[in-house]
């Protein structure tokens, strides 16, 4: 903002107040105030909700539901002893969760990346058909296929196993992964690829040595949300995994909710925080890579 | 096609093909097949023709469930997935970019929170005793605690799902708004428009396509969502919040029945798919999506 | 109609200073051009005048009233963008009517003013079309109408001709100038094209790196550029600039470099002595040099290297030693590459600059007058 002294405020002004700053500035300030008020009010519940996880897991009680009355770590004893004998070992469960997340990520990346290349850069009969198929398949939501998937997993012997879950989940997320990666491939100019082919590389070599390095951002994006979704998976885990040794933290907490829901909010919030903390941190640090994928379109008329 | 191309095609494409077929196509076909049987958890089945579908007409719960589904989808779509999403996108693009990104991160959080944890947070907020947030605050005014989930079940599922759903639209609309060429905003400023006027005359008309796309896409998503409803209200009280997809799930795997009635569940799922397809076609026509498909609409920055 | 004054105006974006201190006064009804290469700050000044950018320091006065804090809405400024920025979803009519719509002008009044301005710009038949259905020239006229319909005190044009093809450019620049004269609106034009600036503006401010190098009429810029930058920027084909050393002793003043030497009359000494060192730059325009077949005393000789026929003229590249000097000769010349020629020019058509400070040295007809400041 200019700090110089107002040069000629006392001179008679043509058509008094012709260039009127006041009214317009006031209007602008009003709008800004309204915007911020709205934003804060609407986001407050969210902030409070997540803050509670943190607060309550370390408090003896929350007065009026909000204010912590005392500090305690007793809610965290589940780290050392299970809440009841019928629970599996916490750390094994955590390991399973990690395995699920990683398995999901690897599958997604390993399958989407080459497939998207084929769909983006190669011409073959059935290309359009497959692209359309992926869109159509997306209309078949998980729920519809759940039952039949149970059947298939059982037939494959993959029920009650982590790989069973992450294969299914990855299959369902595949359309998204393929479209995202395809978007990245589409953005690379043809020249680079053509010169590789002219230099004598085979198609696979071209993909591996030339194209792949250029779509690393896409791979990063997919890896991030695959990992997060894998870590957070609920429905497939509780539906397909009954064996306690194969439980993930999702099932673990589900059981805690079932057993302790109205009894021990402290335990509930502590276990929830334990579950959510890794993925939360992961999300915060990788947020800008996630935002790289967008859907454009501003042409209203043309 | 050259040999190297054929090899590449084979090697690179095969994994996707296998996975898609095994875990997508086969289940889809199986589901269709199952709906004509009376399969249960023993996975033994008898072909019963259209009996499962006929059963739907006699199911006294279904009309209520259909109504729930339509009401839920409409309310969540209008108020949150599209309505709130637009508002959030507008305000986060108005404030300085860093502030906007912080708020967007906050609103994206629910989407990336494990569902069970999200459920726990809401269970606490809506707890019918003083220990819960809303009732705890209510106690400050001396009022008696309210059992939010049983007294306002539809509102509960609309709000809880809506807060998650809004972030999808918010991200898409935000990037659409940000890609409006700066010159238009400056021209509007020079023409004398305040920000609300800019929004009404310039911004909103120019994000018409993303708006329509999100509406159509989220309709489908809402029709098939049941995870959070399952966790938070379980479909209750007494089916007040059971939507079609949840009913199908419960029929097959749990809920009040634990019947493992796969056949009926499959049939219900098929109907859902038909519903979804019809909705898609209607949207396609009404919104004239063919015009939009002319240009590639997934851009990467 | 407004008189505009910029006082020590600066604008920084973070650590980058786009405008470093600009003083400028524009008369009511004048058409002034801000001319300079991209990045010199001219568009930034334009946007500050419109109120879209706030000055980092310094003041802007419209008719002696300080308007730094007045947002665009309150300034009465019409702005035409290089891209025209016509709202794609509105018809031409709605585009032009938009500023009036925002001010809640009555329907009849709005209609009258839109049609009036469309008539002046001769686009009445296009009112119901959408921008995507118009040609570049038509779009520009619509953008102009939108700026003019609110009867602004100041009209700002950002590179108005750069998106038009060559022929359209010539028509349009006459159009704009005619319109401006007719309406008498104070206008500021931003461009990187010196032809655009010279042909349209009453005065031109040549800018570089956030500062004004010279503010004069077009002719003045051409005849008396204040420094090396202005000299090389104005004029097409560009001025020949030869780095030389001033030898003051032995009779007449001499300019020498490894390729050629030039003798100057005694009257030039006063100006040359003002230079901070003996390194000077000699500037002479291609159109001011003549090629003669016989030696001329004190003037350089060279060999024709290449010819570029331009139709009406031919640009001849003459090599003096290794130094290329370009000369503009009438079109149907008989000269051929390899011919030996002598160059001749009137010493009062040449320009001399201090090589270190780049400032003009008051020589030839300026002798006795202070050097034109930048």
Coordinates of N, CA, C and O in Angstrom, one line a residue, chain A residues 65-160:
Chain A
X65 N -18.7 -31.9 26.4 CA -18.4 -32.5 25.2 C -17.1 -31.9 24.5 O -16.7 -32.3 23.5
X66 N -16.7 -30.8 25.0 CA -15.6 -30.1 24.3 C -14.3 -29.9 25.1 O -13.2 -30.0 24.6
X67 N -14.5 -29.6 26.4 CA -13.3 -29.1 27.1 C -12.7 -30.2 27.9 O -13.3 -30.8 28.7
X68 N -11.4 -30.5 27.6 CA -10.8 -31.6 28.4 C -10.6 -31.3 29.8 O -10.2 -30.2 30.2
X69 N -10.8 -32.2 30.7 CA -10.7 -31.9 32.1 C -9.5 -32.4 32.8 O -9.0 -31.9 33.8
X70 N -8.8 -33.4 32.2 CA -7.6 -33.9 32.8 C -6.8 -34.7 31.8 O -7.3 -35.3 30.9
X71 N -5.5 -34.7 32.0 CA -4.6 -35.5 31.1 C -4.4 -36.9 31.6 O -4.2 -37.1 32.7
X72 N -4.5 -37.8 30.6 CA -4.2 -39.2 31.0 C -3.7 -40.0 29.8 O -3.9 -39.6 28.7
X73 N -2.9 -41.0 30.1 CA -2.5 -41.9 29.0 C -3.1 -43.2 29.1 O -2.7 -44.2 28.4
X74 N -4.1 -43.4 30.0 CA -4.5 -44.8 30.2 C -5.3 -45.3 29.0 O -5.3 -46.5 28.8
X75 N -5.8 -44.4 28.2 CA -6.5 -44.9 27.0 C -5.6 -45.6 26.1 O -6.0 -46.4 25.2
X76 N -4.3 -45.4 26.2 CA -3.4 -45.9 25.3 C -2.8 -47.2 25.7 O -1.9 -47.8 25.1
X77 N -3.4 -47.8 26.7 CA -2.8 -49.1 27.2 C -3.0 -50.2 26.2 O -2.4 -51.2 26.2
X78 N -3.9 -50.0 25.2 CA -4.2 -51.0 24.2 C -2.9 -51.3 23.4 O -2.8 -52.3 22.7
X79 N -2.0 -50.4 23.5 CA -0.7 -50.6 22.7 C 0.0 -51.8 23.3 O 0.9 -52.4 22.7
X80 N -0.2 -52.0 24.6 CA 0.6 -53.1 25.2 C -0.3 -54.3 25.5 O 0.3 -55.4 25.6
X81 N -1.6 -54.1 25.8 CA -2.4 -55.3 26.1 C -3.7 -55.1 25.4 O -4.3 -54.1 25.3
X82 N -4.2 -56.2 24.8 CA -5.4 -56.1 24.0 C -6.6 -55.8 25.0 O -6.6 -56.1 26.1
X83 N -7.6 -55.1 24.4 CA -8.8 -54.7 25.2 C -9.5 -55.9 25.8 O -10.2 -55.8 26.9
X84 N -9.4 -57.0 25.1 CA -10.0 -58.2 25.7 C -9.4 -59.4 25.0 O -8.8 -59.2 23.9
X85 N -9.4 -60.5 25.7 CA -8.6 -61.6 25.1 C -8.9 -62.1 23.7 O -8.1 -62.7 23.1
X86 N -10.1 -61.7 23.3 CA -10.5 -62.2 22.0 C -10.0 -61.4 20.8 O -10.2 -61.7 19.7
X87 N -9.2 -60.3 21.1 CA -8.6 -59.5 20.1 C -7.3 -60.1 19.6 O -6.5 -60.6 20.5
X88 N -7.0 -60.0 18.3 CA -5.7 -60.4 17.9 C -4.6 -59.4 18.3 O -4.9 -58.3 18.8
X89 N -3.4 -59.8 18.1 CA -2.3 -58.9 18.4 C -2.3 -57.6 17.6 O -2.4 -57.6 16.4
X90 N -2.2 -56.5 18.3 CA -2.3 -55.2 17.6 C -1.2 -55.0 16.5 O -1.5 -54.5 15.4
X91 N 0.0 -55.4 16.8 CA 1.1 -55.1 15.9 C 1.0 -56.0 14.7 O 1.3 -55.6 13.5
X92 N 0.5 -57.2 14.9 CA 0.3 -58.0 13.7 C -0.8 -57.4 12.8 O -0.7 -57.5 11.6
X93 N -1.8 -56.9 13.5 CA -2.9 -56.3 12.7 C -2.4 -55.1 11.9 O -2.8 -54.9 10.8
X94 N -1.6 -54.3 12.6 CA -1.0 -53.2 11.9 C -0.2 -53.6 10.7 O -0.2 -53.0 9.6
X95 N 0.6 -54.6 10.9 CA 1.4 -55.1 9.8 C 0.5 -55.5 8.6 O 0.7 -55.3 7.4
X96 N -0.6 -56.2 8.9 CA -1.6 -56.6 7.9 C -2.1 -55.4 7.1 O -2.2 -55.4 5.9
X97 N -2.4 -54.3 7.9 CA -2.9 -53.1 7.3 C -1.9 -52.5 6.3 O -2.2 -52.1 5.2
X98 N -0.6 -52.6 6.7 CA 0.4 -52.0 5.9 C 0.6 -52.9 4.6 O 0.7 -52.4 3.5
X99 N 0.5 -54.2 4.8 CA 0.6 -55.1 3.7 C -0.6 -54.8 2.7 O -0.4 -54.8 1.5
X100 N -1.7 -54.6 3.2 CA -2.8 -54.3 2.3 C -2.6 -53.0 1.5 O -2.8 -53.0 0.3
X101 N -2.2 -52.0 2.2 CA -1.9 -50.7 1.5 C -0.8 -50.9 0.5 O -1.0 -50.4 -0.7
X102 N 0.3 -51.5 0.8 CA 1.4 -51.6 -0.1 C 1.0 -52.5 -1.3 O 1.2 -52.2 -2.4
X103 N 0.3 -53.6 -1.0 CA -0.2 -54.5 -2.0 C -1.1 -53.8 -3.0 O -1.0 -54.0 -4.2
X104 N -2.0 -53.0 -2.5 CA -2.9 -52.3 -3.3 C -2.1 -51.3 -4.2 O -2.3 -51.2 -5.4
X105 N -1.1 -50.6 -3.6 CA -0.3 -49.7 -4.4 C 0.4 -50.4 -5.5 O 0.4 -49.9 -6.7
X106 N 1.1 -51.4 -5.2 CA 1.9 -52.1 -6.2 C 1.0 -52.6 -7.3 O 1.3 -52.4 -8.5
X107 N -0.1 -53.2 -7.0 CA -1.0 -53.7 -8.0 C -1.5 -52.6 -8.9 O -1.5 -52.7 -10.1
X108 N -2.0 -51.6 -8.3 CA -2.5 -50.5 -9.1 C -1.4 -49.9 -10.0 O -1.7 -49.7 -11.2
X109 N -0.3 -49.6 -9.5 CA 0.8 -49.1 -10.4 C 1.2 -50.1 -11.4 O 1.3 -49.7 -12.6
X110 N 1.4 -51.3 -11.0 CA 1.9 -52.3 -12.0 C 0.9 -52.5 -13.1 O 1.3 -52.9 -14.2
X111 N -0.4 -52.4 -12.8 CA -1.3 -52.7 -13.8 C -1.7 -51.5 -14.6 O -1.8 -51.5 -15.9
X112 N -2.0 -50.4 -14.0 CA -2.4 -49.2 -14.7 C -1.4 -48.6 -15.6 O -1.7 -48.1 -16.7
X113 N -0.1 -48.6 -15.1 CA 0.9 -47.9 -15.9 C 1.1 -48.5 -17.3 O 1.0 -47.7 -18.3
X114 N 1.3 -49.8 -17.4 CA 1.5 -50.3 -18.8 C 0.2 -50.2 -19.6 O 0.2 -49.9 -20.8
X115 N -0.9 -50.5 -18.9 CA -2.2 -50.5 -19.7 C -2.5 -49.1 -20.2 O -2.9 -49.0 -21.4
X116 N -2.3 -48.1 -19.4 CA -2.6 -46.8 -19.9 C -1.7 -46.4 -21.1 O -2.1 -45.7 -22.0
X117 N -0.5 -46.9 -21.1 CA 0.4 -46.6 -22.2 C -0.2 -47.2 -23.5 O -0.3 -46.6 -24.5
X118 N -0.6 -48.5 -23.3 CA -1.2 -49.1 -24.5 C -2.4 -48.4 -25.0 O -2.5 -48.1 -26.2
X119 N -3.2 -48.0 -24.1 CA -4.5 -47.3 -24.5 C -4.2 -45.9 -25.0 O -5.0 -45.4 -25.8
X120 N -3.1 -45.3 -24.6 CA -2.9 -43.9 -25.0 C -2.1 -43.9 -26.3 O -2.4 -43.0 -27.1
X121 N -1.2 -44.8 -26.5 CA -0.2 -44.6 -27.6 C -0.3 -45.7 -28.7 O 0.4 -45.6 -29.6
X122 N -1.1 -46.7 -28.5 CA -1.1 -47.8 -29.5 C -2.4 -47.9 -30.1 O -3.5 -47.8 -29.4
X123 N -2.4 -48.2 -31.4 CA -3.7 -48.4 -32.1 C -3.9 -49.9 -32.2 O -3.1 -50.6 -32.7
X124 N -5.1 -50.4 -31.8 CA -5.4 -51.8 -32.0 C -6.9 -51.9 -32.0 O -7.6 -51.1 -31.4
X125 N -7.3 -53.0 -32.6 CA -8.7 -53.2 -32.6 C -9.2 -53.4 -31.2 O -8.7 -54.2 -30.4
X126 N -10.3 -52.8 -30.9 CA -10.9 -53.0 -29.6 C -10.4 -52.0 -28.6 O -10.8 -52.0 -27.4
X127 N -9.6 -51.1 -29.0 CA -9.1 -50.0 -28.1 C -10.3 -49.2 -27.6 O -10.4 -49.0 -26.4
X128 N -11.1 -48.7 -28.5 CA -12.2 -47.9 -28.1 C -13.2 -48.7 -27.2 O -13.8 -48.2 -26.3
X129 N -13.3 -50.0 -27.6 CA -14.2 -50.9 -26.9 C -13.7 -51.0 -25.4 O -14.5 -50.9 -24.5
X130 N -12.4 -51.2 -25.2 CA -11.9 -51.3 -23.9 C -12.1 -50.0 -23.1 O -12.5 -50.0 -21.9
X131 N -11.8 -48.9 -23.7 CA -12.0 -47.6 -23.0 C -13.4 -47.4 -22.6 O -13.7 -47.0 -21.5
X132 N -14.3 -47.7 -23.5 CA -15.8 -47.6 -23.2 C -16.1 -48.6 -22.0 O -16.8 -48.3 -21.1
X133 N -15.5 -49.8 -22.1 CA -15.8 -50.8 -21.1 C -15.4 -50.3 -19.7 O -16.1 -50.4 -18.7
X134 N -14.2 -49.6 -19.6 CA -13.8 -49.2 -18.3 C -14.8 -48.2 -17.7 O -15.1 -48.1 -16.6
X135 N -15.3 -47.3 -18.6 CA -16.3 -46.4 -18.1 C -17.6 -47.1 -17.7 O -18.2 -46.8 -16.6
X136 N -18.0 -48.0 -18.5 CA -19.3 -48.7 -18.2 C -19.1 -49.5 -16.9 O -20.0 -49.5 -16.0
X137 N -17.9 -50.1 -16.7 CA -17.7 -50.9 -15.5 C -17.8 -50.1 -14.3 O -18.2 -50.5 -13.2
X138 N -17.4 -48.8 -14.4 CA -17.5 -47.9 -13.3 C -18.9 -47.8 -12.8 O -19.2 -47.5 -11.6
X139 N -19.9 -48.0 -13.7 CA -21.2 -47.9 -13.3 C -21.7 -49.1 -12.5 O -22.7 -49.1 -11.8
X140 N -20.9 -50.2 -12.5 CA -21.1 -51.3 -11.7 C -20.4 -51.1 -10.4 O -19.3 -51.5 -10.3
X141 N -21.1 -50.6 -9.4 CA -20.4 -50.3 -8.2 C -20.0 -51.5 -7.4 O -20.5 -52.6 -7.7
X142 N -19.2 -51.3 -6.4 CA -18.7 -52.4 -5.6 C -19.8 -53.2 -5.1 O -19.8 -54.4 -5.0
X143 N -20.9 -52.6 -4.6 CA -21.9 -53.3 -3.9 C -22.5 -54.4 -4.8 O -22.8 -55.5 -4.4
X144 N -22.7 -54.0 -6.1 CA -23.3 -55.0 -7.0 C -22.5 -56.2 -7.1 O -23.0 -57.3 -7.2
X145 N -21.2 -56.0 -7.1 CA -20.3 -57.2 -7.4 C -19.9 -57.9 -6.2 O -19.3 -59.0 -6.3
X146 N -20.2 -57.3 -5.0 CA -19.7 -57.9 -3.8 C -20.0 -59.4 -3.6 O -19.2 -60.2 -3.3
X147 N -21.2 -59.7 -3.9 CA -21.7 -61.0 -3.7 C -21.0 -62.0 -4.6 O -20.5 -63.0 -4.2
X148 N -21.0 -61.6 -5.9 CA -20.3 -62.5 -6.9 C -18.8 -62.6 -6.6 O -18.2 -63.6 -6.8
X149 N -18.3 -61.5 -6.1 CA -16.8 -61.4 -5.8 C -16.5 -62.4 -4.7 O -15.5 -63.1 -4.7
X150 N -17.4 -62.5 -3.7 CA -17.3 -63.5 -2.6 C -17.1 -64.9 -3.2 O -16.2 -65.7 -2.8
X151 N -17.9 -65.1 -4.2 CA -17.9 -66.4 -4.9 C -16.6 -66.7 -5.6 O -16.0 -67.7 -5.4
X152 N -16.2 -65.7 -6.3 CA -14.9 -65.8 -7.1 C -13.7 -66.0 -6.1 O -12.9 -66.8 -6.3
X153 N -13.7 -65.2 -5.1 CA -12.6 -65.3 -4.1 C -12.5 -66.7 -3.5 O -11.5 -67.3 -3.3
X154 N -13.7 -67.1 -3.2 CA -13.8 -68.5 -2.5 C -13.2 -69.5 -3.5 O -12.4 -70.4 -3.1
X155 N -13.6 -69.4 -4.8 CA -13.2 -70.3 -5.8 C -11.7 -70.2 -6.0 O -11.0 -71.2 -6.2
X156 N -11.1 -69.0 -5.9 CA -9.7 -68.8 -6.0 C -8.9 -69.2 -4.8 O -7.7 -69.2 -4.8
X157 N -9.6 -69.4 -3.7 CA -9.0 -69.7 -2.4 C -8.4 -68.4 -1.8 O -7.5 -68.5 -0.9
X158 N -8.9 -67.3 -2.1 CA -8.4 -66.0 -1.6 C -9.2 -65.4 -0.5 O -9.0 -64.3 -0.1
X159 N -10.2 -66.1 -0.1 CA -11.0 -65.6 1.0 C -10.2 -65.5 2.3 O -9.3 -66.3 2.4
X160 N -10.5 -64.6 3.2 CA -9.8 -64.5 4.4 C -8.3 -64.2 4.2 O -7.5 -64.5 5.1

